[in-house]
Coordinates of C-alpha atoms in Angstrom, one line a residue:
M27 CA 30.9 -2.9 19.4
G28 CA 31.0 -6.7 20.2
E29 CA 31.4 -9.5 17.8
G30 CA 28.4 -11.7 16.8
P31 CA 28.5 -15.3 15.5
I32 CA 27.6 -14.6 11.9
L33 CA 28.8 -17.6 10.0
A34 CA 27.8 -17.3 6.4
V35 CA 26.2 -15.1 3.8
F36 CA 24.1 -16.6 1.0
T37 CA 23.3 -14.8 -2.3
L38 CA 19.7 -14.7 -3.4
A39 CA 18.3 -14.3 -6.9
V40 CA 15.2 -12.2 -6.8
C41 CA 13.3 -14.8 -8.8
D42 CA 14.1 -17.6 -6.4
T43 CA 11.7 -16.6 -3.7
V44 CA 8.2 -15.2 -3.6
A45 CA 9.1 -13.0 -0.7
W46 CA 10.3 -10.3 -3.2
K47 CA 6.9 -9.7 -4.7
K48 CA 5.3 -6.3 -4.2
K49 CA 2.0 -7.7 -3.1
S50 CA 1.4 -10.1 -0.2
V51 CA -1.2 -12.8 -0.6
F52 CA -4.3 -13.8 1.1
G53 CA -5.9 -17.1 0.3
L54 CA -9.4 -18.4 0.4
I55 CA -9.0 -21.7 2.2
P56 CA -11.8 -22.4 4.7
V57 CA -10.7 -22.8 8.3
P58 CA -12.2 -26.0 9.8
G59 CA -15.1 -25.1 12.0
G60 CA -15.1 -21.5 10.9
A61 CA -14.6 -18.4 12.9
P62 CA -16.8 -17.7 15.9
E63 CA -19.6 -15.2 15.4
T64 CA -19.3 -12.2 17.7
P65 CA -21.4 -9.0 17.9
G66 CA -18.3 -6.8 18.0
T67 CA -18.9 -3.1 17.9
A68 CA -21.4 -2.9 15.0
P69 CA -24.7 -1.3 15.8
P70 CA -28.0 -3.2 15.8
G71 CA -29.0 -4.2 12.3
G72 CA -25.5 -3.5 11.0
G73 CA -23.9 -6.9 11.5
L74 CA -20.2 -7.6 12.0
M75 CA -18.5 -10.1 9.8
K76 CA -15.4 -12.0 11.0
L77 CA -13.4 -14.0 8.5
S78 CA -10.4 -16.0 9.5
Y79 CA -7.3 -16.8 7.4
V80 CA -4.4 -19.2 7.4
V81 CA -1.0 -19.2 5.9
H82 CA 0.1 -22.0 3.5
S83 CA 3.4 -23.3 2.2
Q84 CA 5.3 -21.3 -0.5
T85 CA 4.0 -18.0 0.8
T86 CA 5.1 -15.4 3.3
P87 CA 3.7 -15.8 6.8
G88 CA 0.8 -13.5 7.5
D89 CA 0.1 -13.1 3.8
L90 CA -2.7 -15.5 3.1
M91 CA -6.3 -14.7 4.1
S92 CA -8.9 -17.4 4.1
W93 CA -12.2 -16.1 2.8
P94 CA -14.9 -18.3 1.4
L95 CA -15.9 -15.8 -1.2
G96 CA -16.7 -18.2 -4.0
S97 CA -15.5 -21.1 -6.1
S98 CA -13.6 -21.5 -9.4
Q99 CA -15.0 -23.6 -12.2
D100 CA -13.5 -26.8 -10.8
G101 CA -15.1 -26.2 -7.4
E102 CA -12.0 -25.2 -5.6
P103 CA -12.2 -22.1 -3.3
L104 CA -10.7 -19.0 -4.8
K105 CA -7.6 -17.5 -3.2
I106 CA -7.8 -13.8 -3.2
L107 CA -5.0 -11.3 -2.4
V108 CA -6.3 -8.7 0.0
D109 CA -4.6 -5.3 -0.6
T110 CA -5.2 -2.0 1.2
G111 CA -2.9 -0.4 -1.3
S112 CA -5.3 -0.7 -4.3
S113 CA -9.0 -0.5 -5.1
N114 CA -10.0 -3.0 -7.8
F115 CA -11.5 -6.4 -7.3
A116 CA -10.4 -8.9 -9.9
V117 CA -10.1 -12.7 -10.5
A118 CA -8.3 -14.7 -13.1
G119 CA -10.2 -15.4 -16.3
A120 CA -8.0 -18.3 -17.4
P121 CA -7.5 -21.2 -17.5
H122 CA -10.8 -21.7 -15.6
S123 CA -12.9 -18.9 -17.0
Y124 CA -14.8 -17.1 -14.2
I125 CA -17.2 -15.7 -16.8
D126 CA -18.2 -19.1 -18.1
S127 CA -18.8 -20.5 -14.6
S128 CA -21.0 -17.6 -13.3
S129 CA -24.6 -17.3 -14.5
T130 CA -25.0 -13.9 -12.8
Y131 CA -22.0 -12.2 -14.4
R132 CA -22.8 -9.2 -16.6
S133 CA -20.1 -7.4 -18.6
K134 CA -19.9 -3.6 -18.5
G135 CA -18.4 -3.5 -22.0
F136 CA -14.9 -2.1 -21.3
D137 CA -11.5 -3.2 -20.2
V138 CA -9.2 -2.1 -17.4
T139 CA -5.5 -2.2 -16.8
V140 CA -4.0 -1.9 -13.3
K141 CA -0.3 -1.5 -12.7
Y142 CA 1.5 -2.1 -9.4
T143 CA 5.0 -1.5 -8.1
Q144 CA 5.7 -4.9 -9.6
G145 CA 3.4 -6.5 -12.1
S146 CA 0.2 -5.5 -13.9
W147 CA -2.9 -7.1 -15.3
T148 CA -5.7 -6.3 -17.8
G149 CA -9.2 -7.6 -17.6
F150 CA -12.8 -7.2 -18.6
V151 CA -14.9 -5.1 -16.2
G152 CA -18.3 -6.5 -15.2
E153 CA -20.5 -7.0 -12.2
D154 CA -21.6 -10.1 -10.4
V155 CA -23.4 -11.4 -7.3
V156 CA -21.0 -12.3 -4.5
T157 CA -22.2 -14.5 -1.7
I158 CA -20.7 -14.1 1.8
P159 CA -21.9 -17.0 3.9
K160 CA -20.5 -15.9 7.3
G161 CA -21.8 -13.0 9.3
F162 CA -24.3 -11.8 6.7
N163 CA -25.3 -15.0 5.0
S164 CA -26.3 -12.9 2.0
S165 CA -25.4 -11.9 -1.5
F166 CA -24.3 -8.6 -2.9
L167 CA -23.9 -7.1 -6.4
V168 CA -20.3 -5.9 -6.9
N169 CA -18.0 -4.7 -9.7
I170 CA -15.4 -7.3 -10.6
A171 CA -12.8 -7.6 -13.4
T172 CA -11.8 -10.9 -15.0
I173 CA -8.1 -10.9 -15.8
F174 CA -7.2 -12.2 -19.3
E175 CA -3.7 -10.8 -19.5
S176 CA -1.0 -10.2 -16.8
E177 CA 2.7 -9.5 -16.4
N178 CA 4.7 -10.4 -13.3
F179 CA 1.4 -10.6 -11.3
F180 CA 0.7 -14.3 -11.0
L181 CA 4.2 -15.2 -9.9
P182 CA 5.7 -18.7 -10.0
G183 CA 4.8 -20.7 -6.9
I184 CA 1.9 -18.4 -6.0
K185 CA -1.5 -20.1 -6.3
W186 CA -3.8 -17.2 -5.8
N187 CA -6.6 -16.3 -8.2
G188 CA -7.1 -12.6 -7.9
I189 CA -7.0 -9.5 -5.8
L190 CA -9.4 -7.6 -3.6
G191 CA -8.4 -3.9 -3.2
L192 CA -9.7 -2.2 -0.1
A193 CA -8.3 1.3 -0.6
Y194 CA -10.5 4.3 -1.5
A195 CA -12.3 4.8 -4.8
A196 CA -9.8 7.4 -5.9
L197 CA -7.4 4.6 -6.8
A198 CA -9.9 2.6 -8.7
K199 CA -9.2 2.0 -12.4
P200 CA -10.2 3.1 -15.0
S201 CA -11.7 5.9 -12.8
S202 CA -13.0 6.6 -9.4
S203 CA -16.6 6.3 -10.6
L204 CA -16.2 2.5 -10.5
E205 CA -17.6 1.6 -7.1
T206 CA -15.2 -0.5 -5.0
F207 CA -16.1 -3.8 -3.3
F208 CA -16.1 -2.4 0.2
D209 CA -18.1 0.7 -0.8
S210 CA -20.7 -1.7 -2.3
L211 CA -20.7 -3.8 0.8
V212 CA -21.2 -0.8 3.1
A213 CA -24.1 0.5 0.9
Q214 CA -25.9 -2.8 0.5
A215 CA -25.2 -4.5 3.8
K216 CA -25.6 -1.3 5.8
I217 CA -22.5 -2.0 7.8
P218 CA -20.2 0.7 9.4
N219 CA -17.6 2.0 7.1
V220 CA -14.8 0.3 9.1
F221 CA -12.7 -2.8 8.6
S222 CA -9.8 -4.2 10.6
M223 CA -7.2 -6.9 10.4
Q224 CA -4.8 -8.9 12.4
M225 CA -1.9 -10.4 10.5
C226 CA 0.1 -13.1 12.3
G227 CA 3.5 -14.6 11.4
A228 CA 6.1 -13.0 13.6
G229 CA 9.3 -15.0 13.7
L230 CA 8.0 -17.7 11.4
P231 CA 10.0 -18.7 8.3
V232 CA 9.3 -17.0 5.0
A233 CA 8.1 -19.6 2.4
G234 CA 7.6 -22.1 5.2
S235 CA 4.9 -24.6 5.9
G236 CA 2.3 -24.8 8.6
T237 CA -0.5 -22.4 9.6
N238 CA -0.6 -19.2 11.6
G239 CA -3.8 -17.4 12.3
G240 CA -5.2 -14.0 11.8
S241 CA -8.5 -12.2 11.1
L242 CA -10.2 -9.8 8.7
V243 CA -13.2 -8.0 10.2
L244 CA -15.5 -6.1 7.9
G245 CA -17.9 -3.7 9.6
G246 CA -16.2 -3.1 12.9
I247 CA -13.7 -4.1 15.5
E248 CA -13.3 -7.4 17.3
P249 CA -12.2 -6.9 20.9
S250 CA -10.6 -10.4 21.2
L251 CA -8.0 -9.5 18.6
Y252 CA -6.2 -6.8 20.5
K253 CA -4.9 -5.9 24.0
G254 CA -4.8 -2.5 25.7
D255 CA -5.8 0.8 24.0
I256 CA -6.3 1.6 20.3
W257 CA -4.2 4.6 19.2
Y258 CA -5.5 6.5 16.2
T259 CA -3.7 8.6 13.6
P260 CA -5.6 10.8 11.1
I261 CA -5.9 9.8 7.4
K262 CA -4.4 12.7 5.6
E263 CA -5.8 11.9 2.2
E264 CA -8.4 9.5 1.1
W265 CA -6.8 7.5 -1.7
Y266 CA -4.2 5.3 -0.1
Y267 CA -4.5 5.1 3.6
Q268 CA -2.1 8.0 3.9
I269 CA -0.9 8.9 7.4
E270 CA 1.7 11.3 8.9
I271 CA 5.0 10.0 10.2
L272 CA 6.8 12.3 12.7
K273 CA 10.1 10.6 13.3
L274 CA 11.9 7.2 13.4
E275 CA 14.1 5.9 16.2
I276 CA 16.7 3.1 16.1
G277 CA 17.5 1.7 19.5
G278 CA 15.9 4.7 21.2
Q279 CA 18.0 7.2 19.2
S280 CA 16.2 9.6 16.7
L281 CA 17.5 9.7 13.1
N282 CA 17.2 13.5 13.3
L283 CA 15.9 13.9 9.8
D284 CA 13.4 16.6 8.7
C285 CA 10.0 15.0 9.3
R286 CA 9.0 15.7 5.7
E287 CA 11.6 13.1 4.6
Y288 CA 9.5 10.4 6.2
N289 CA 6.4 11.4 4.2
A290 CA 8.0 11.9 0.8
D291 CA 5.9 11.8 -1.2
K292 CA 3.5 9.9 1.0
A293 CA 3.4 7.5 4.0
I294 CA 0.8 4.8 3.7
V295 CA -0.4 1.6 5.4
D296 CA -0.5 -1.2 2.9
S297 CA -1.4 -4.8 3.7
G298 CA -0.3 -5.8 0.2
T299 CA 3.3 -4.8 0.7
T300 CA 5.5 -7.5 2.3
L301 CA 8.3 -5.3 3.8
L302 CA 8.7 -2.0 5.5
R303 CA 9.6 0.3 2.7
L304 CA 11.4 3.6 3.3
P305 CA 12.3 6.6 1.1
Q306 CA 15.9 6.2 0.0
K307 CA 17.3 8.9 2.3
V308 CA 15.5 7.4 5.3
F309 CA 16.5 3.9 4.3
N310 CA 20.2 4.9 4.1
A311 CA 19.9 6.5 7.6
V312 CA 18.2 3.4 9.0
V313 CA 20.8 1.0 7.6
E314 CA 23.6 3.1 9.0
A315 CA 22.0 3.3 12.4
V316 CA 21.1 -0.4 12.6
A317 CA 24.6 -1.4 11.5
R318 CA 26.1 1.0 14.0
T319 CA 24.0 -0.1 17.0
S320 CA 24.0 -3.8 16.2
L321 CA 26.5 -6.1 17.8
I322 CA 27.7 -7.4 14.4
P323 CA 31.1 -6.0 13.4
E324 CA 30.6 -6.2 9.7
F325 CA 27.8 -6.8 7.3
S326 CA 27.8 -7.2 3.6
D327 CA 26.0 -4.5 1.6
G328 CA 24.0 -7.3 0.0
F329 CA 22.2 -8.1 3.2
W330 CA 20.8 -4.6 3.5
T331 CA 19.8 -4.4 -0.2
G332 CA 18.1 -7.8 0.0
S333 CA 20.4 -9.8 -2.4
Q334 CA 22.0 -11.8 0.4
L335 CA 21.0 -13.7 3.5
A336 CA 22.8 -13.7 6.8
C337 CA 23.1 -17.1 8.4
W338 CA 23.7 -18.5 11.9
T339 CA 24.0 -22.0 13.2
N340 CA 20.7 -23.7 13.9
S341 CA 21.2 -23.4 17.6
E342 CA 21.4 -19.6 17.5
T343 CA 19.2 -16.7 16.7
P344 CA 20.4 -13.3 15.7
W345 CA 17.6 -11.1 17.2
S346 CA 19.6 -10.1 20.4
Y347 CA 22.2 -8.4 18.2
F348 CA 19.8 -5.9 16.6
P349 CA 18.0 -2.8 18.0
K350 CA 14.3 -1.9 18.2
I351 CA 12.8 0.3 15.5
S352 CA 10.2 2.9 16.5
I353 CA 7.9 4.9 14.3
Y354 CA 6.2 8.0 15.7
L355 CA 2.7 8.8 14.3
R356 CA 0.7 12.0 14.9
D357 CA -2.2 11.4 17.2
E358 CA -5.8 12.7 16.6
N359 CA -4.8 15.4 19.0
S360 CA -2.2 17.1 16.7
S361 CA -0.2 18.3 19.7
R362 CA 0.5 14.6 20.7
S363 CA 2.0 11.6 19.1
F364 CA 2.3 7.9 19.8
R365 CA 4.8 5.3 18.7
V366 CA 4.7 1.8 17.3
T367 CA 7.8 -0.3 18.0
I368 CA 8.9 -3.4 16.2
L369 CA 11.5 -5.7 17.7
P370 CA 14.2 -7.5 15.5
Q371 CA 12.0 -10.6 15.4
L372 CA 9.7 -8.7 12.9
Y373 CA 12.4 -7.2 10.6
I374 CA 15.2 -9.8 10.8
Q375 CA 13.1 -12.5 9.1
P376 CA 14.0 -16.2 8.9
M377 CA 14.0 -17.9 5.5
M378 CA 12.9 -21.5 5.0
G379 CA 15.3 -24.0 3.4
A380 CA 18.3 -21.8 2.8
G381 CA 20.8 -24.2 4.4
L382 CA 20.9 -27.5 6.2
N383 CA 23.2 -26.5 9.0
Y384 CA 22.3 -22.9 9.1
E385 CA 19.3 -20.7 9.9
C386 CA 19.3 -17.8 7.4
Y387 CA 17.6 -14.5 7.7
R388 CA 16.8 -11.5 5.4
F389 CA 16.5 -7.8 6.2
G390 CA 12.7 -7.0 6.2
I391 CA 13.2 -3.4 5.2
S392 CA 13.8 -2.1 1.6
P393 CA 14.2 1.3 -0.1
S394 CA 11.4 3.0 -2.0
T395 CA 11.4 5.7 -4.7
N396 CA 8.1 7.3 -3.9
A397 CA 6.7 6.4 -0.4
L398 CA 7.1 5.2 3.1
V399 CA 5.0 2.0 3.2
I400 CA 4.0 0.3 6.5
G401 CA 3.7 -3.2 5.1
A402 CA 3.5 -6.7 6.7
T403 CA 6.8 -6.3 8.5
V404 CA 5.2 -3.8 10.8
M405 CA 1.5 -4.9 10.5
E406 CA 2.2 -8.4 11.8
G407 CA 3.0 -6.7 15.2
F408 CA -0.4 -5.0 15.5
Y409 CA -4.1 -5.1 15.2
V410 CA -4.8 -2.4 12.6
I411 CA -8.2 -0.6 12.2
F412 CA -9.1 1.2 9.0
D413 CA -11.8 3.6 10.3
R414 CA -13.0 5.2 7.1
A415 CA -16.0 6.7 8.7
R416 CA -13.9 8.9 11.0
K417 CA -10.9 9.2 8.6
R418 CA -8.4 7.5 10.9
V419 CA -6.2 4.4 11.1
G420 CA -5.8 2.7 14.5
F421 CA -3.1 0.5 16.0
A422 CA -3.3 -1.7 19.0
A423 CA -1.1 -4.5 20.5
S424 CA -1.9 -7.9 18.9
P425 CA -2.0 -11.1 21.0
C426 CA -0.4 -13.1 18.2
A427 CA 2.7 -10.8 18.0
E428 CA 4.5 -12.9 20.5
M429 CA 7.4 -15.4 20.6
A430 CA 7.9 -17.8 23.5
G431 CA 5.3 -15.7 25.4
A432 CA 7.2 -12.4 25.0
P433 CA 5.8 -9.6 22.8
V434 CA 7.7 -8.6 19.6
S435 CA 6.0 -5.3 19.2
E436 CA 5.1 -2.4 21.5
I437 CA 2.8 0.6 21.4
S438 CA 3.0 3.6 23.7
G439 CA 2.2 7.3 24.2
P440 CA 1.2 10.1 24.3
F441 CA 4.3 12.2 23.5
S442 CA 4.5 15.9 22.9
T443 CA 5.0 17.2 19.4
D444 CA 6.4 20.6 20.5
D445 CA 9.8 19.9 18.8
I446 CA 8.2 18.7 15.5
A447 CA 6.8 20.7 12.7
S448 CA 3.0 21.3 12.7
N449 CA 2.7 19.6 9.3
C450 CA 5.2 17.0 8.1
V451 CA 3.3 16.1 4.9
P452 CA 4.7 17.7 1.7
A453 CA 2.4 19.3 -0.7
L454 CA 0.4 16.4 -2.2
P455 CA 1.2 15.6 -5.9
L456 CA -1.8 15.7 -8.1
N457 CA -3.2 12.3 -8.7
E458 CA -4.0 11.0 -12.1
P459 CA -7.7 11.9 -12.4
I460 CA -7.0 15.5 -11.4
L461 CA -4.1 15.7 -13.8
W462 CA -6.3 14.7 -16.6
I463 CA -8.9 17.3 -15.7
V464 CA -6.3 20.0 -15.4
S465 CA -4.7 19.0 -18.7
Y466 CA -8.1 19.1 -20.6
A467 CA -9.0 22.4 -19.0
L468 CA -5.7 24.0 -20.0
M469 CA -6.0 22.6 -23.6
S470 CA -9.5 24.1 -23.8
V471 CA -8.3 27.5 -22.6
C472 CA -5.4 27.5 -25.1
A473 CA -7.7 26.5 -28.0
V474 CA -10.2 29.3 -27.2
I475 CA -7.3 31.9 -27.0
L476 CA -5.8 30.6 -30.3
L477 CA -9.2 30.8 -32.0
I478 CA -9.7 34.4 -30.8
L479 CA -6.3 35.4 -32.0
I480 CA -6.9 33.9 -35.5
V481 CA -10.2 35.7 -35.8
L482 CA -8.7 39.0 -34.8
L483 CA -5.8 38.6 -37.2
L484 CA -8.1 37.7 -40.2
L485 CA -10.7 40.4 -39.7
P486 CA -10.1 43.6 -41.7
F487 CA -9.6 46.8 -39.6
P488 CA -9.7 50.4 -41.1
C489 CA -6.3 52.0 -40.8
R490 CA -5.8 55.8 -40.3
Q491 CA -3.0 57.3 -42.3
L492 CA -0.5 59.2 -40.2
P493 CA 2.0 61.8 -41.4
R494 CA 5.2 60.3 -42.5
D495 CA 8.3 60.7 -40.4
P496 CA 11.5 60.3 -42.5
E497 CA 13.3 58.9 -39.4
V498 CA 10.7 56.1 -38.9
V499 CA 10.7 52.9 -40.9
N500 CA 7.4 52.9 -42.9
D501 CA 5.3 50.3 -44.6
E502 CA 7.2 50.7 -47.9
S503 CA 10.5 49.9 -46.3
S504 CA 9.4 47.4 -43.7
L505 CA 10.6 43.8 -43.9
V506 CA 7.1 42.7 -43.0
R507 CA 5.3 44.4 -45.9
H508 CA 2.2 42.6 -47.2
R509 CA 2.8 39.7 -44.7
W510 CA -1.0 38.8 -44.7
K511 CA -1.4 38.7 -48.4

């Protein structure tokens, strides 16, 4: 194990940087000239909408999506967080009340509260007409919540106005009966039930300035946004975009964990999560393997846990000291798999403004208590297709995942799954709506049984006198004599 020129370690307070939020951010800032209109893969009459986005200062690269969805009361474009890990569409109701500025808004008469890994909000539920000028040049009636109370959701330094959840209706609050934005768009615009996104920002400083491009495509796939083949993995359950992870490799060496560990209790693709998040056991194994295979002799535990930065002189970069990380996904043909690989440029992430003479970096992987989450750390390396119509998620090489002309991500396959279990997904926990149904059903059954027992106990029954046996305790000597009087 060789020595690396690590020079300093800086301690970070969680509240000092927006990079530690759960949700990444997409902003509605129009791109000059707009995005080119292309026919894509949508069928005639369906229409394909391409919307471009840019990244702005004080945000994580790849996290802001520009979408001219509407305007606030003061005429400024709304900045909307786009999240494939939730399903509600909501905008801030204060200080510029969305309700007051919209003549087409209609309240539905009830509130909703949505909680995330970090943060929550409460808002009024209603419906409104949303105009999408590009691609469709039309308006659609959608459900929307106006946020009047929040906690750790609108973080300091973040200037976004709301959230657009693109997951399935099963995650919608207060119930799955509330039609989601994308379901409304598919039904009213008659577009295919597919969307895709390209997130760019590999190797660019977190909380930095400047712009880096990317695209969100609603209704199909844009051929100019990827290279090579698209590899698809089945969606295991339609709530989150839950997929099946088969194994992880660090520097070409498998972690040799039971494949169910990678999927405990789920593995999902979530554009609203900044980092690659791993179940605790998997995270510990990854840290041990990365530390062992890297060329750095010692690392503070604070670097791996996210509380410290590792710093090098400005003339050096650390990426050559760290290994590649590969994630194997089950192919549509269950006997095969494919792998997506991220180079250190994607998970050893530069931080802006940490030191004058140093370039400082954070570890772009964190532990999770309840999921493996493929977030922006991985998604910035690929063009990702959410093909809801065929229950699959696709990955392809992204032209923007390059630094100095060299790719920072790889995708390859197929590989045999003969040495892997036929099902790596643990028994799914019941989600909240099903739990409520089961609870009410059990309570109803218990109430009926209790009622029957009470009726049987209260009804008089004729008793037949039997000959007394002196060895048997009779009614006169029983401790329970006259118990129902």
